[in-house]
Amino acid sequence: MIAMSEALEIVPYGKLGAEVRGVSLERVTPRQVAAIEEALNAHDVIIFRNQSLTNDAFLDFSRRFGDLDLPPNEGVGLKAPPEHPHIFIVSNVVDSKGEPIGALGSGECVWHTDGSYKAPPLGASLLYALEVPRTGGDTSFSSMKAALQSLPSELLDRVKGLDVKHDAAYDSAGNLRHGITASDDPRESPGVWHPLIIEHPVTGIPGLYFSRRRNAYLRGLDLEESERLLDDIWSHIESAVYRHQWLPKDLVMWDNRSVMHRREAFDPTVRRVMHRTQIRGTLSPRRALL
Ligand SMILES: [Fe+2]
């Protein structure tokens, strides 16, 4: 039984996402961590409002959910604060020398999954808002469970045993990652194979498992057939979407095995500074047997 002082309030937002209230992330108890994990597994995206976290407190909270990965290999922008190598800075701000203090600029970041081009791929990501514009830069999340359920049966039958390549060449802002030779032939570009339909490692619920549409490829098919099927599947990926309009001190946590996300562009003259941490995956996702 959870003591009243430890009880969390979970407020679902609809088909996807829930706000978690009644907790200060600076000091969470083991029972609260378990309740937060349960909420994440139930809702795929969870939102905490008005959290005041130092870099150390953000890292401490993130580590309650597993080992942290280092920031991704981004094409442009400093990755981490010097004293905190596991924090990934996402920002359009430039320093006095004109160098970006973080990655991903102010443009759109297309639908993607964080760190799925690794083996094993990342688990959850946590994104904490330090400075955000009044409008623009919203982050949307799409349920891959709902996307799978919305596939027509003929399309599902055609693709359910296939593997898909998760591109490792470009970041979500479209920048080529360091040390990668560009190839825009999806058959030849670098990436990692995963089953197209996976079983969630905790809940066992099946869902599509995708990352960027660019350079995706269905293993073993003619390129034309792969492109046609991927376009068909892609037309269903926005079946259940939650769009987050950021306020300073929001912390949003999502499970990369059950949602994709995208960011809208925003005014490049307005500052936006976010910190992200990324939980290492421990297993590669298993194919769902439908
Ligand atoms: Fe991302």
PDB file of C-alpha atoms and ligand atoms in Angstrom:
ATOM      1  CA  MET A   1       0.000   0.000   0.000  1.00  0.00           C
ATOM      2  CA  ILE A   2       1.380   3.395  -1.019  1.00  0.00           C
ATOM      3  CA  ALA A   3       1.394   6.048   1.692  1.00  0.00           C
ATOM      4  CA  MET A   4      -0.639   9.130   0.775  1.00  0.00           C
ATOM      5  CA  SER A   5       2.499  11.249   0.547  1.00  0.00           C
ATOM      6  CA  GLU A   6       3.867   8.870  -2.100  1.00  0.00           C
ATOM      7  CA  ALA A   7       0.666   8.557  -4.145  1.00  0.00           C
ATOM      8  CA  LEU A   8       0.758   9.855  -7.699  1.00  0.00           C
ATOM      9  CA  GLU A   9      -2.167  11.126  -9.694  1.00  0.00           C
ATOM     10  CA  ILE A  10      -2.240   9.842 -13.281  1.00  0.00           C
ATOM     11  CA  VAL A  11      -4.352  11.955 -15.642  1.00  0.00           C
ATOM     12  CA  PRO A  12      -4.720  10.338 -19.097  1.00  0.00           C
ATOM     13  CA  TYR A  13      -4.791  12.770 -22.031  1.00  0.00           C
ATOM     14  CA  GLY A  14      -6.828  10.536 -24.338  1.00  0.00           C
ATOM     15  CA  LYS A  15      -5.622   7.709 -26.558  1.00  0.00           C
ATOM     16  CA  LEU A  16      -1.983   8.518 -25.870  1.00  0.00           C
ATOM     17  CA  GLY A  17      -0.108  10.207 -23.040  1.00  0.00           C
ATOM     18  CA  ALA A  18      -0.842  10.987 -19.409  1.00  0.00           C
ATOM     19  CA  GLU A  19       0.170  13.678 -16.957  1.00  0.00           C
ATOM     20  CA  VAL A  20       1.732  12.504 -13.722  1.00  0.00           C
ATOM     21  CA  ARG A  21       0.949  14.821 -10.813  1.00  0.00           C
ATOM     22  CA  GLY A  22       1.848  14.886  -7.158  1.00  0.00           C
ATOM     23  CA  VAL A  23       5.558  14.192  -7.406  1.00  0.00           C
ATOM     24  CA  SER A  24       8.724  16.243  -7.200  1.00  0.00           C
ATOM     25  CA  LEU A  25      11.299  14.542  -9.416  1.00  0.00           C
ATOM     26  CA  GLU A  26      14.140  15.860  -7.240  1.00  0.00           C
ATOM     27  CA  ARG A  27      13.187  13.305  -4.623  1.00  0.00           C
ATOM     28  CA  VAL A  28      11.306  10.246  -5.785  1.00  0.00           C
ATOM     29  CA  THR A  29      10.840   7.149  -3.668  1.00  0.00           C
ATOM     30  CA  PRO A  30      11.288   3.616  -5.041  1.00  0.00           C
ATOM     31  CA  ARG A  31       7.501   3.169  -4.955  1.00  0.00           C
ATOM     32  CA  GLN A  32       7.025   6.331  -6.970  1.00  0.00           C
ATOM     33  CA  VAL A  33       9.604   5.151  -9.504  1.00  0.00           C
ATOM     34  CA  ALA A  34       7.659   1.892  -9.841  1.00  0.00           C
ATOM     35  CA  ALA A  35       4.404   3.845 -10.302  1.00  0.00           C
ATOM     36  CA  ILE A  36       6.046   6.079 -12.938  1.00  0.00           C
ATOM     37  CA  GLU A  37       7.258   2.995 -14.835  1.00  0.00           C
ATOM     38  CA  GLU A  38       3.768   1.558 -14.661  1.00  0.00           C
ATOM     39  CA  ALA A  39       2.320   4.819 -16.017  1.00  0.00           C
ATOM     40  CA  LEU A  40       4.863   4.859 -18.845  1.00  0.00           C
ATOM     41  CA  ASN A  41       4.019   1.289 -19.810  1.00  0.00           C
ATOM     42  CA  ALA A  42       0.299   2.089 -19.734  1.00  0.00           C
ATOM     43  CA  HIS A  43       0.384   5.441 -21.573  1.00  0.00           C
ATOM     44  CA  ASP A  44       3.684   5.397 -23.575  1.00  0.00           C
ATOM     45  CA  VAL A  45       4.240   9.146 -23.021  1.00  0.00           C
ATOM     46  CA  ILE A  46       4.142  10.765 -19.579  1.00  0.00           C
ATOM     47  CA  ILE A  47       4.278  14.437 -18.724  1.00  0.00           C
ATOM     48  CA  PHE A  48       5.490  16.086 -15.530  1.00  0.00           C
ATOM     49  CA  ARG A  49       4.853  19.821 -15.094  1.00  0.00           C
ATOM     50  CA  ASN A  50       6.718  22.494 -13.192  1.00  0.00           C
ATOM     51  CA  GLN A  51       9.787  20.497 -12.208  1.00  0.00           C
ATOM     52  CA  SER A  52      12.871  22.395 -10.999  1.00  0.00           C
ATOM     53  CA  LEU A  53      15.864  20.194 -11.743  1.00  0.00           C
ATOM     54  CA  THR A  54      19.575  20.855 -11.722  1.00  0.00           C
ATOM     55  CA  ASN A  55      21.645  18.876 -14.227  1.00  0.00           C
ATOM     56  CA  ASP A  56      22.628  16.453 -11.447  1.00  0.00           C
ATOM     57  CA  ALA A  57      19.004  16.022 -10.331  1.00  0.00           C
ATOM     58  CA  PHE A  58      17.877  15.392 -13.918  1.00  0.00           C
ATOM     59  CA  LEU A  59      20.594  12.759 -14.315  1.00  0.00           C
ATOM     60  CA  ASP A  60      19.786  11.150 -10.951  1.00  0.00           C
ATOM     61  CA  PHE A  61      16.107  10.880 -11.852  1.00  0.00           C
ATOM     62  CA  SER A  62      16.908   9.489 -15.327  1.00  0.00           C
ATOM     63  CA  ARG A  63      19.217   6.824 -13.860  1.00  0.00           C
ATOM     64  CA  ARG A  64      16.343   5.409 -11.817  1.00  0.00           C
ATOM     65  CA  PHE A  65      15.159   3.815 -15.080  1.00  0.00           C
ATOM     66  CA  GLY A  66      18.413   2.270 -16.269  1.00  0.00           C
ATOM     67  CA  ASP A  67      21.903   2.999 -17.504  1.00  0.00           C
ATOM     68  CA  LEU A  68      22.229   6.137 -19.594  1.00  0.00           C
ATOM     69  CA  ASP A  69      23.531   6.278 -23.136  1.00  0.00           C
ATOM     70  CA  LEU A  70      25.803   9.053 -24.344  1.00  0.00           C
ATOM     71  CA  PRO A  71      24.297  11.659 -26.714  1.00  0.00           C
ATOM     72  CA  PRO A  72      23.836  10.615 -30.334  1.00  0.00           C
ATOM     73  CA  ASN A  73      26.270  11.342 -33.126  1.00  0.00           C
ATOM     74  CA  GLU A  74      24.632  14.510 -34.433  1.00  0.00           C
ATOM     75  CA  GLY A  75      25.607  16.217 -37.653  1.00  0.00           C
ATOM     76  CA  VAL A  76      25.691  19.746 -36.180  1.00  0.00           C
ATOM     77  CA  GLY A  77      26.035  21.195 -32.685  1.00  0.00           C
ATOM     78  CA  LEU A  78      27.805  20.592 -29.383  1.00  0.00           C
ATOM     79  CA  LYS A  79      26.362  17.525 -27.698  1.00  0.00           C
ATOM     80  CA  ALA A  80      26.706  17.844 -23.928  1.00  0.00           C
ATOM     81  CA  PRO A  81      27.576  20.287 -21.134  1.00  0.00           C
ATOM     82  CA  PRO A  82      31.275  19.703 -20.330  1.00  0.00           C
ATOM     83  CA  GLU A  83      30.595  18.433 -16.785  1.00  0.00           C
ATOM     84  CA  HIS A  84      27.619  16.267 -17.760  1.00  0.00           C
ATOM     85  CA  PRO A  85      28.481  14.058 -20.737  1.00  0.00           C
ATOM     86  CA  HIS A  86      25.209  12.075 -20.557  1.00  0.00           C
ATOM     87  CA  ILE A  87      23.029  15.138 -21.169  1.00  0.00           C
ATOM     88  CA  PHE A  88      22.209  15.823 -24.814  1.00  0.00           C
ATOM     89  CA  ILE A  89      21.605  19.534 -25.450  1.00  0.00           C
ATOM     90  CA  VAL A  90      18.839  20.238 -27.974  1.00  0.00           C
ATOM     91  CA  SER A  91      18.942  23.922 -28.841  1.00  0.00           C
ATOM     92  CA  ASN A  92      18.998  26.557 -31.566  1.00  0.00           C
ATOM     93  CA  VAL A  93      21.072  28.966 -29.443  1.00  0.00           C
ATOM     94  CA  VAL A  94      24.540  29.974 -30.630  1.00  0.00           C
ATOM     95  CA  ASP A  95      27.408  31.150 -28.419  1.00  0.00           C
ATOM     96  CA  SER A  96      29.454  34.338 -28.770  1.00  0.00           C
ATOM     97  CA  LYS A  97      31.550  32.689 -31.488  1.00  0.00           C
ATOM     98  CA  GLY A  98      28.456  31.728 -33.470  1.00  0.00           C
ATOM     99  CA  GLU A  99      28.768  28.036 -32.588  1.00  0.00           C
ATOM    100  CA  PRO A 100      25.550  26.138 -31.752  1.00  0.00           C
ATOM    101  CA  ILE A 101      25.390  25.190 -28.049  1.00  0.00           C
ATOM    102  CA  GLY A 102      23.248  22.164 -28.938  1.00  0.00           C
ATOM    103  CA  ALA A 103      21.839  20.082 -31.757  1.00  0.00           C
ATOM    104  CA  LEU A 104      18.850  20.083 -34.108  1.00  0.00           C
ATOM    105  CA  GLY A 105      18.526  23.854 -34.733  1.00  0.00           C
ATOM    106  CA  SER A 106      15.064  25.389 -35.175  1.00  0.00           C
ATOM    107  CA  GLY A 107      13.720  23.466 -38.159  1.00  0.00           C
ATOM    108  CA  GLU A 108      11.306  20.573 -38.282  1.00  0.00           C
ATOM    109  CA  CYS A 109      12.493  17.216 -36.958  1.00  0.00           C
ATOM    110  CA  VAL A 110      10.644  14.546 -38.908  1.00  0.00           C
ATOM    111  CA  TRP A 111       8.918  11.506 -37.408  1.00  0.00           C
ATOM    112  CA  HIS A 112      11.525   9.233 -35.882  1.00  0.00           C
ATOM    113  CA  THR A 113      12.478   6.957 -33.009  1.00  0.00           C
ATOM    114  CA  ASP A 114      15.482   7.880 -30.846  1.00  0.00           C
ATOM    115  CA  GLY A 115      18.455   5.555 -31.050  1.00  0.00           C
ATOM    116  CA  SER A 116      16.809   2.714 -32.950  1.00  0.00           C
ATOM    117  CA  TYR A 117      19.750   2.641 -35.385  1.00  0.00           C
ATOM    118  CA  LYS A 118      21.766   1.033 -32.584  1.00  0.00           C
ATOM    119  CA  ALA A 119      21.768  -2.574 -31.432  1.00  0.00           C
ATOM    120  CA  PRO A 120      20.275  -2.903 -28.903  1.00  0.00           C
ATOM    121  CA  PRO A 121      18.228   0.258 -29.464  1.00  0.00           C
ATOM    122  CA  LEU A 122      17.421   2.852 -26.808  1.00  0.00           C
ATOM    123  CA  GLY A 123      14.556   2.386 -24.369  1.00  0.00           C
ATOM    124  CA  ALA A 124      13.026   5.600 -23.024  1.00  0.00           C
ATOM    125  CA  SER A 125      14.032   9.211 -23.638  1.00  0.00           C
ATOM    126  CA  LEU A 126      13.511  12.071 -21.183  1.00  0.00           C
ATOM    127  CA  LEU A 127      13.301  15.651 -22.432  1.00  0.00           C
ATOM    128  CA  TYR A 128      13.375  18.583 -20.010  1.00  0.00           C
ATOM    129  CA  ALA A 129      12.445  22.124 -21.077  1.00  0.00           C
ATOM    130  CA  LEU A 130      14.685  24.932 -19.805  1.00  0.00           C
ATOM    131  CA  GLU A 131      13.746  27.704 -22.238  1.00  0.00           C
ATOM    132  CA  VAL A 132      10.977  27.406 -24.829  1.00  0.00           C
ATOM    133  CA  PRO A 133       9.274  29.782 -27.262  1.00  0.00           C
ATOM    134  CA  ARG A 134       5.700  30.864 -26.494  1.00  0.00           C
ATOM    135  CA  THR A 135       4.576  29.224 -29.727  1.00  0.00           C
ATOM    136  CA  GLY A 136       6.147  26.726 -32.109  1.00  0.00           C
ATOM    137  CA  GLY A 137       8.446  23.790 -31.481  1.00  0.00           C
ATOM    138  CA  ASP A 138       5.630  21.496 -30.310  1.00  0.00           C
ATOM    139  CA  THR A 139       6.586  17.826 -30.057  1.00  0.00           C
ATOM    140  CA  SER A 140       4.076  15.247 -31.291  1.00  0.00           C
ATOM    141  CA  PHE A 141       4.022  11.586 -30.358  1.00  0.00           C
ATOM    142  CA  SER A 142       2.368   8.836 -32.355  1.00  0.00           C
ATOM    143  CA  SER A 143       1.263   5.480 -30.946  1.00  0.00           C
ATOM    144  CA  MET A 144       2.799   2.614 -32.871  1.00  0.00           C
ATOM    145  CA  LYS A 145       0.311   0.221 -31.265  1.00  0.00           C
ATOM    146  CA  ALA A 146      -2.578   2.232 -32.727  1.00  0.00           C
ATOM    147  CA  ALA A 147      -0.767   2.478 -36.069  1.00  0.00           C
ATOM    148  CA  LEU A 148      -0.492  -1.300 -36.242  1.00  0.00           C
ATOM    149  CA  GLN A 149      -4.156  -1.730 -35.380  1.00  0.00           C
ATOM    150  CA  SER A 150      -5.139   0.631 -38.172  1.00  0.00           C
ATOM    151  CA  LEU A 151      -3.384  -1.323 -40.951  1.00  0.00           C
ATOM    152  CA  PRO A 152      -5.807  -2.937 -43.413  1.00  0.00           C
ATOM    153  CA  SER A 153      -5.687  -6.729 -43.135  1.00  0.00           C
ATOM    154  CA  GLU A 154      -4.273  -7.265 -46.662  1.00  0.00           C
ATOM    155  CA  LEU A 155      -1.404  -4.870 -45.944  1.00  0.00           C
ATOM    156  CA  LEU A 156      -0.753  -6.473 -42.563  1.00  0.00           C
ATOM    157  CA  ASP A 157      -0.651  -9.953 -44.111  1.00  0.00           C
ATOM    158  CA  ARG A 158       1.836  -8.746 -46.731  1.00  0.00           C
ATOM    159  CA  VAL A 159       4.321  -7.131 -44.299  1.00  0.00           C
ATOM    160  CA  LYS A 160       3.997  -8.850 -40.923  1.00  0.00           C
ATOM    161  CA  GLY A 161       7.043 -11.120 -41.198  1.00  0.00           C
ATOM    162  CA  LEU A 162       9.370  -8.484 -42.660  1.00  0.00           C
ATOM    163  CA  ASP A 163      12.350  -6.637 -41.235  1.00  0.00           C
ATOM    164  CA  VAL A 164      12.899  -2.916 -41.769  1.00  0.00           C
ATOM    165  CA  LYS A 165      16.146  -0.962 -41.873  1.00  0.00           C
ATOM    166  CA  HIS A 166      16.416   1.927 -39.379  1.00  0.00           C
ATOM    167  CA  ASP A 167      18.648   4.500 -41.036  1.00  0.00           C
ATOM    168  CA  ALA A 168      21.908   5.440 -39.294  1.00  0.00           C
ATOM    169  CA  ALA A 169      23.065   8.089 -41.758  1.00  0.00           C
ATOM    170  CA  TYR A 170      20.968  11.159 -40.933  1.00  0.00           C
ATOM    171  CA  ASP A 171      19.722  12.801 -37.743  1.00  0.00           C
ATOM    172  CA  SER A 172      16.085  13.892 -37.483  1.00  0.00           C
ATOM    173  CA  ALA A 173      16.941  17.420 -38.654  1.00  0.00           C
ATOM    174  CA  GLY A 174      18.348  15.892 -41.860  1.00  0.00           C
ATOM    175  CA  ASN A 175      22.049  16.425 -41.060  1.00  0.00           C
ATOM    176  CA  LEU A 176      24.505  13.705 -42.026  1.00  0.00           C
ATOM    177  CA  ARG A 177      26.072  12.189 -38.901  1.00  0.00           C
ATOM    178  CA  HIS A 178      29.856  12.551 -38.443  1.00  0.00           C
ATOM    179  CA  GLY A 179      31.982   9.867 -40.066  1.00  0.00           C
ATOM    180  CA  ILE A 180      29.164   8.554 -42.259  1.00  0.00           C
ATOM    181  CA  THR A 181      29.418   8.416 -46.032  1.00  0.00           C
ATOM    182  CA  ALA A 182      26.155   9.579 -47.570  1.00  0.00           C
ATOM    183  CA  SER A 183      24.172   7.042 -49.509  1.00  0.00           C
ATOM    184  CA  ASP A 184      20.612   7.693 -50.513  1.00  0.00           C
ATOM    185  CA  ASP A 185      20.053   4.207 -51.843  1.00  0.00           C
ATOM    186  CA  PRO A 186      18.074   2.602 -48.992  1.00  0.00           C
ATOM    187  CA  ARG A 187      19.523  -0.808 -49.885  1.00  0.00           C
ATOM    188  CA  GLU A 188      23.094   0.414 -49.383  1.00  0.00           C
ATOM    189  CA  SER A 189      22.813   3.069 -46.645  1.00  0.00           C
ATOM    190  CA  PRO A 190      24.019   2.203 -43.130  1.00  0.00           C
ATOM    191  CA  GLY A 191      21.442   1.133 -40.588  1.00  0.00           C
ATOM    192  CA  VAL A 192      20.192  -1.565 -38.247  1.00  0.00           C
ATOM    193  CA  TRP A 193      17.557  -4.204 -39.023  1.00  0.00           C
ATOM    194  CA  HIS A 194      14.605  -4.731 -36.725  1.00  0.00           C
ATOM    195  CA  PRO A 195      11.362  -6.651 -37.127  1.00  0.00           C
ATOM    196  CA  LEU A 196       8.727  -4.322 -38.595  1.00  0.00           C
ATOM    197  CA  ILE A 197       6.257  -5.449 -35.939  1.00  0.00           C
ATOM    198  CA  ILE A 198       7.646  -5.954 -32.447  1.00  0.00           C
ATOM    199  CA  GLU A 199       6.403  -7.148 -29.112  1.00  0.00           C
ATOM    200  CA  HIS A 200       6.929  -4.568 -26.382  1.00  0.00           C
ATOM    201  CA  PRO A 201       9.619  -6.004 -24.067  1.00  0.00           C
ATOM    202  CA  VAL A 202       7.572  -5.305 -20.903  1.00  0.00           C
ATOM    203  CA  THR A 203       3.904  -5.328 -21.874  1.00  0.00           C
ATOM    204  CA  GLY A 204       4.117  -7.778 -24.796  1.00  0.00           C
ATOM    205  CA  ILE A 205       1.722  -5.543 -26.757  1.00  0.00           C
ATOM    206  CA  PRO A 206       2.541  -5.560 -30.498  1.00  0.00           C
ATOM    207  CA  GLY A 207       3.285  -2.382 -32.415  1.00  0.00           C
ATOM    208  CA  LEU A 208       4.966  -1.127 -35.542  1.00  0.00           C
ATOM    209  CA  TYR A 209       8.654  -0.360 -35.072  1.00  0.00           C
ATOM    210  CA  PHE A 210       9.887   2.363 -37.354  1.00  0.00           C
ATOM    211  CA  SER A 211      12.238   5.254 -37.473  1.00  0.00           C
ATOM    212  CA  ARG A 212      12.789   7.836 -40.170  1.00  0.00           C
ATOM    213  CA  ARG A 213      11.062   7.245 -43.496  1.00  0.00           C
ATOM    214  CA  ARG A 214      14.249   8.365 -45.293  1.00  0.00           C
ATOM    215  CA  ASN A 215      16.383   5.354 -46.239  1.00  0.00           C
ATOM    216  CA  ALA A 216      13.963   2.873 -44.649  1.00  0.00           C
ATOM    217  CA  TYR A 217      13.959  -0.406 -46.541  1.00  0.00           C
ATOM    218  CA  LEU A 218      12.083  -3.689 -46.219  1.00  0.00           C
ATOM    219  CA  ARG A 219      14.644  -6.484 -46.337  1.00  0.00           C
ATOM    220  CA  GLY A 220      14.637  -8.737 -49.348  1.00  0.00           C
ATOM    221  CA  LEU A 221      12.175  -6.767 -51.490  1.00  0.00           C
ATOM    222  CA  ASP A 222      12.696  -4.931 -54.753  1.00  0.00           C
ATOM    223  CA  LEU A 223      13.280  -1.277 -53.940  1.00  0.00           C
ATOM    224  CA  GLU A 224      10.108  -0.240 -55.760  1.00  0.00           C
ATOM    225  CA  GLU A 225       7.994  -2.740 -53.805  1.00  0.00           C
ATOM    226  CA  SER A 226       9.636  -1.708 -50.526  1.00  0.00           C
ATOM    227  CA  GLU A 227       8.946   1.970 -51.213  1.00  0.00           C
ATOM    228  CA  ARG A 228       5.311   1.282 -52.122  1.00  0.00           C
ATOM    229  CA  LEU A 229       4.649  -0.775 -49.003  1.00  0.00           C
ATOM    230  CA  LEU A 230       6.455   1.702 -46.737  1.00  0.00           C
ATOM    231  CA  ASP A 231       4.384   4.560 -48.177  1.00  0.00           C
ATOM    232  CA  ASP A 232       1.218   2.537 -47.538  1.00  0.00           C
ATOM    233  CA  ILE A 233       2.235   1.831 -43.944  1.00  0.00           C
ATOM    234  CA  TRP A 234       3.362   5.424 -43.442  1.00  0.00           C
ATOM    235  CA  SER A 235      -0.131   6.677 -44.299  1.00  0.00           C
ATOM    236  CA  HIS A 236      -1.321   5.020 -41.052  1.00  0.00           C
ATOM    237  CA  ILE A 237       1.319   6.210 -38.588  1.00  0.00           C
ATOM    238  CA  GLU A 238      -0.689   9.164 -37.282  1.00  0.00           C
ATOM    239  CA  SER A 239      -3.597   7.075 -36.032  1.00  0.00           C
ATOM    240  CA  ALA A 240      -3.284   8.248 -32.407  1.00  0.00           C
ATOM    241  CA  VAL A 241      -1.218  11.378 -31.787  1.00  0.00           C
ATOM    242  CA  TYR A 242      -0.535  13.498 -28.720  1.00  0.00           C
ATOM    243  CA  ARG A 243       0.879  16.961 -29.401  1.00  0.00           C
ATOM    244  CA  HIS A 244       2.804  18.550 -26.549  1.00  0.00           C
ATOM    245  CA  GLN A 245       2.946  22.331 -26.292  1.00  0.00           C
ATOM    246  CA  TRP A 246       5.926  23.009 -24.065  1.00  0.00           C
ATOM    247  CA  LEU A 247       6.093  25.162 -20.982  1.00  0.00           C
ATOM    248  CA  PRO A 248       9.355  25.830 -19.127  1.00  0.00           C
ATOM    249  CA  LYS A 249      10.046  23.122 -16.509  1.00  0.00           C
ATOM    250  CA  ASP A 250       8.056  20.453 -18.357  1.00  0.00           C
ATOM    251  CA  LEU A 251       9.666  17.033 -18.395  1.00  0.00           C
ATOM    252  CA  VAL A 252       8.320  14.524 -20.913  1.00  0.00           C
ATOM    253  CA  MET A 253       9.339  10.861 -20.916  1.00  0.00           C
ATOM    254  CA  TRP A 254       8.464   8.466 -23.705  1.00  0.00           C
ATOM    255  CA  ASP A 255       9.127   4.882 -24.686  1.00  0.00           C
ATOM    256  CA  ASN A 256      10.892   4.590 -28.032  1.00  0.00           C
ATOM    257  CA  ARG A 257       9.612   1.003 -28.401  1.00  0.00           C
ATOM    258  CA  SER A 258       5.989   2.177 -28.571  1.00  0.00           C
ATOM    259  CA  VAL A 259       5.900   5.724 -29.994  1.00  0.00           C
ATOM    260  CA  MET A 260       7.553   7.815 -32.675  1.00  0.00           C
ATOM    261  CA  HIS A 261       7.917  11.566 -32.310  1.00  0.00           C
ATOM    262  CA  ARG A 262       8.470  14.691 -34.357  1.00  0.00           C
ATOM    263  CA  ARG A 263       9.155  18.355 -33.631  1.00  0.00           C
ATOM    264  CA  GLU A 264       7.640  21.327 -35.398  1.00  0.00           C
ATOM    265  CA  ALA A 265       9.805  24.193 -36.573  1.00  0.00           C
ATOM    266  CA  PHE A 266       9.907  27.393 -34.533  1.00  0.00           C
ATOM    267  CA  ASP A 267      11.070  31.004 -34.846  1.00  0.00           C
ATOM    268  CA  PRO A 268      14.879  30.784 -35.140  1.00  0.00           C
ATOM    269  CA  THR A 269      15.295  34.148 -33.383  1.00  0.00           C
ATOM    270  CA  VAL A 270      13.677  32.843 -30.177  1.00  0.00           C
ATOM    271  CA  ARG A 271      15.723  30.801 -27.703  1.00  0.00           C
ATOM    272  CA  ARG A 272      14.850  27.168 -27.092  1.00  0.00           C
ATOM    273  CA  VAL A 273      17.036  25.096 -24.762  1.00  0.00           C
ATOM    274  CA  MET A 274      16.162  21.501 -23.841  1.00  0.00           C
ATOM    275  CA  HIS A 275      18.131  18.772 -22.100  1.00  0.00           C
ATOM    276  CA  ARG A 276      17.630  15.125 -22.995  1.00  0.00           C
ATOM    277  CA  THR A 277      18.768  11.899 -21.442  1.00  0.00           C
ATOM    278  CA  GLN A 278      18.469   8.486 -23.039  1.00  0.00           C
ATOM    279  CA  ILE A 279      18.030   5.123 -21.331  1.00  0.00           C
ATOM    280  CA  ARG A 280      20.083   2.308 -22.819  1.00  0.00           C
ATOM    281  CA  GLY A 281      18.188  -0.657 -24.170  1.00  0.00           C
ATOM    282  CA  THR A 282      19.227  -4.044 -22.871  1.00  0.00           C
ATOM    283  CA  LEU A 283      17.611  -6.312 -25.474  1.00  0.00           C
ATOM    284  CA  SER A 284      16.789  -6.024 -29.151  1.00  0.00           C
ATOM    285  CA  PRO A 285      13.012  -5.986 -29.660  1.00  0.00           C
ATOM    286  CA  ARG A 286      11.487  -9.351 -30.539  1.00  0.00           C
ATOM    287  CA  ARG A 287       9.261  -9.966 -33.519  1.00  0.00           C
ATOM    288  CA  ALA A 288       5.577 -10.077 -32.572  1.00  0.00           C
ATOM    289  CA  LEU A 289       3.849 -13.269 -33.630  1.00  0.00           C
ATOM    290  CA  LEU A 290       0.487 -12.181 -34.971  1.00  0.00           C
TER     291      LEU A 290
HETATM  292 FE    FE B   1      14.186  12.549 -31.108  1.00  0.00          FE
END
